[in-house]
Coordinates of C-alpha atoms in Angstrom, one line a residue:
M102 CA -43.9 68.5 -21.6
R103 CA -41.3 66.1 -22.4
K104 CA -42.4 62.5 -23.7
L105 CA -41.4 59.0 -22.6
T106 CA -40.8 56.9 -25.6
Y107 CA -40.3 53.1 -25.3
Y108 CA -37.7 52.5 -28.2
V109 CA -36.9 48.9 -28.4
A110 CA -36.3 45.8 -30.6
S111 CA -38.8 42.9 -30.5
T112 CA -39.4 39.5 -32.2
I113 CA -42.9 39.0 -33.6
D114 CA -44.0 36.9 -30.7
G115 CA -43.2 39.9 -28.1
F116 CA -39.7 39.0 -26.7
I117 CA -36.9 41.6 -26.3
A118 CA -34.3 39.2 -25.2
T119 CA -33.8 35.4 -24.3
E120 CA -34.5 34.2 -20.7
E121 CA -30.7 34.7 -19.9
G122 CA -30.8 38.4 -21.5
S123 CA -29.1 37.6 -24.6
V124 CA -29.9 39.7 -27.8
D125 CA -27.7 37.9 -30.0
F126 CA -30.6 36.5 -32.1
F127 CA -31.5 39.9 -33.6
P128 CA -29.4 40.1 -36.8
V129 CA -26.8 42.6 -37.5
G130 CA -26.7 44.3 -40.9
G131 CA -29.4 44.7 -43.6
D132 CA -30.6 48.1 -44.6
H133 CA -32.8 49.0 -41.4
G134 CA -29.9 49.7 -39.2
P135 CA -28.3 52.8 -41.1
A136 CA -31.7 54.2 -41.7
I137 CA -32.8 54.1 -38.0
T138 CA -29.6 55.1 -36.7
A139 CA -29.2 58.2 -39.0
Q140 CA -32.8 59.1 -37.4
Y141 CA -31.8 58.4 -33.8
P142 CA -28.3 58.2 -33.3
E143 CA -28.4 59.0 -29.7
T144 CA -29.6 55.3 -29.2
L145 CA -26.5 53.8 -30.0
P146 CA -24.0 53.2 -27.2
T147 CA -21.5 55.6 -26.6
K148 CA -18.6 53.2 -27.6
V149 CA -20.3 52.1 -30.8
R150 CA -21.1 56.0 -31.7
E151 CA -17.3 56.7 -31.3
A152 CA -16.3 53.5 -33.1
R153 CA -18.4 54.7 -36.0
G154 CA -17.3 58.3 -35.9
I155 CA -21.0 59.6 -35.0
T156 CA -20.6 63.1 -33.7
K157 CA -24.4 64.0 -34.6
R158 CA -26.0 65.8 -31.7
N159 CA -28.9 64.2 -29.8
A160 CA -32.0 64.9 -31.9
S161 CA -34.7 63.2 -30.1
F162 CA -33.5 62.1 -26.7
D163 CA -31.3 63.6 -24.1
T164 CA -32.3 61.1 -21.1
V165 CA -32.1 57.3 -20.9
L166 CA -34.0 55.1 -18.4
M167 CA -33.2 51.6 -18.1
G168 CA -33.7 48.6 -15.5
R169 CA -31.0 46.9 -13.8
K170 CA -31.0 43.9 -16.1
T171 CA -30.5 46.2 -19.2
H172 CA -28.0 48.1 -17.4
D173 CA -26.1 44.9 -16.4
F174 CA -25.9 43.9 -19.9
G175 CA -23.9 46.9 -20.6
V176 CA -21.5 46.2 -17.5
R177 CA -20.9 42.7 -19.0
T178 CA -19.7 44.2 -22.0
G179 CA -17.4 46.4 -20.6
T180 CA -19.2 49.8 -19.5
S181 CA -20.8 51.0 -16.4
S182 CA -22.0 54.2 -18.4
P183 CA -23.2 52.9 -21.7
Y184 CA -24.8 56.2 -22.8
A185 CA -22.4 58.8 -21.4
H186 CA -23.8 61.1 -24.2
L187 CA -27.3 61.0 -22.4
R188 CA -28.3 61.7 -18.8
Q189 CA -28.6 58.1 -17.6
F190 CA -31.0 56.6 -15.0
V191 CA -30.9 52.9 -13.6
V192 CA -34.1 51.8 -12.0
S193 CA -33.2 49.2 -9.2
T194 CA -34.0 48.4 -5.5
T195 CA -31.0 46.2 -5.3
L196 CA -28.0 48.3 -6.4
P197 CA -26.3 49.8 -3.1
E198 CA -24.9 52.6 -5.3
S199 CA -24.4 53.9 -8.4
P200 CA -21.7 51.9 -10.5
D201 CA -20.6 55.0 -12.2
P202 CA -20.7 58.9 -11.4
A203 CA -22.7 59.4 -14.7
V204 CA -25.5 57.0 -13.9
E205 CA -28.2 58.1 -11.3
I206 CA -30.0 55.3 -9.4
I207 CA -33.5 55.3 -9.0
A208 CA -34.2 53.2 -5.8
R209 CA -38.1 54.0 -5.4
D210 CA -41.0 55.5 -7.0
P211 CA -39.9 55.3 -10.8
L212 CA -43.4 56.7 -12.1
G213 CA -42.9 59.6 -9.8
K214 CA -39.4 60.3 -11.1
V215 CA -40.5 59.8 -14.6
R216 CA -43.2 62.7 -14.1
E217 CA -40.7 64.9 -12.5
L218 CA -38.4 64.4 -15.6
K219 CA -41.4 65.1 -18.1
R220 CA -41.8 68.5 -16.5
E221 CA -37.9 69.5 -17.0
P222 CA -37.0 71.1 -20.1
G223 CA -35.3 69.3 -22.7
L224 CA -35.6 66.5 -25.6
G225 CA -37.4 63.3 -24.9
I226 CA -36.7 60.6 -22.4
W227 CA -35.9 57.2 -24.0
L228 CA -37.0 53.9 -22.0
C229 CA -34.2 51.6 -23.0
G230 CA -35.4 48.6 -21.4
G231 CA -36.4 46.1 -20.2
G232 CA -40.0 44.6 -20.2
E233 CA -40.5 44.6 -16.3
L234 CA -39.8 48.4 -16.3
A235 CA -41.9 49.1 -19.1
Q236 CA -44.8 47.3 -17.5
E237 CA -44.3 49.4 -14.4
L238 CA -43.9 52.6 -16.6
L239 CA -46.7 51.8 -18.8
P240 CA -49.1 54.6 -17.7
E241 CA -46.5 57.1 -18.3
I242 CA -45.3 55.8 -21.9
D243 CA -46.3 58.3 -24.5
Q244 CA -44.9 56.5 -27.5
I245 CA -43.6 53.2 -28.5
F246 CA -41.1 52.9 -31.1
L247 CA -40.5 49.3 -32.1
K248 CA -38.1 47.7 -34.3
L249 CA -40.2 44.4 -35.2
Y250 CA -37.9 41.6 -36.4
P251 CA -39.1 38.7 -38.5
I252 CA -38.5 36.3 -35.7
V253 CA -40.3 33.9 -33.5
L254 CA -38.2 33.1 -30.3
G255 CA -40.8 31.0 -28.6
R256 CA -39.8 32.3 -25.2
G257 CA -37.5 34.9 -23.5
R258 CA -38.1 38.2 -21.9
S259 CA -41.2 39.9 -22.7
L260 CA -41.9 43.3 -24.2
F261 CA -43.7 44.2 -21.2
G262 CA -42.6 41.7 -18.6
A263 CA -45.3 39.4 -17.2
G264 CA -48.0 41.7 -18.8
P265 CA -49.5 45.1 -17.9
R266 CA -52.0 45.1 -14.9
L267 CA -54.1 48.1 -15.8
P268 CA -57.7 49.0 -15.0
E269 CA -58.3 49.4 -18.8
A270 CA -56.3 48.7 -22.0
A271 CA -53.7 51.3 -22.8
R272 CA -54.3 52.2 -26.3
Y273 CA -52.0 53.6 -29.0
R274 CA -52.2 54.3 -32.6
V275 CA -49.7 54.0 -35.4
I276 CA -48.2 57.2 -36.5
T277 CA -45.6 55.9 -38.9
S278 CA -44.5 52.5 -40.1
R279 CA -41.7 51.3 -42.6
V280 CA -40.9 47.6 -43.7
F281 CA -37.3 47.6 -44.6
E282 CA -36.1 44.9 -47.4
D283 CA -34.5 43.2 -44.8
G284 CA -37.9 42.3 -43.2
V285 CA -37.6 44.5 -40.2
A286 CA -40.4 46.7 -39.6
F287 CA -40.2 50.1 -37.8
I288 CA -43.5 51.1 -36.2
K289 CA -44.1 54.2 -34.4
Y290 CA -46.8 54.5 -31.9
S291 CA -48.5 57.3 -30.1
K292 CA -50.6 57.0 -27.0
V293 CA -54.4 57.7 -27.7
R294 CA -55.3 60.4 -25.0

C-alpha cells in the first residue's frame, strides 16, 4: 500500500509560513538544498525543475496533495499547475472548479480520498501542505519528512494547524536524520503502528 508523507519545511518553533502565508524567511542556499533535492527532485515545482534542467524521474512520489492556501501560493507566483510532473489534488470546499485541467479538486472527505489513493498502485503520496490539511489528514500520515530550519518565527501558520484533535497521541519514530553545515536538520519520521 502507498504511503502518505508530509514533506514540509518548518521553523524550530513549528511554523511553516507567516500568518500571511509567506515562506520568504526560509533561507535559500546552503548545503542542505542540493542534497535533499537530489534525493527528492519531484518536490520541486515544475518550473524550477525546468529552469535547473532536472529531468530525473520521480523516485519517491507520483501524487501531490495540497490545501487551497498552499495551491494559492503557486497561483500567486504564476502557475495554476505547480507540480505538472505529478498527479495533483487540491483540497478545498470553496473552489467552485479546478483552476487547471491537471489539478483535481477534493471538495469533501479528504480522508476517504487519501485512503482510496493509498490502495492504488504507484509511488508515494506527498502531502505538500498546509498545516490545517495536515491536521485533518493526520490519521493517514505514515511518514513526516521535516526540513527543520534553525529559525524562531514567533507566530505564523503551524505545522499542524490549530493542533490535532486525536483520541490519543499520534506517535512517530525517527528513521533517519542529518544535520547540514548550514544548520538545517532533515529528519524522517515513520508512524509507530
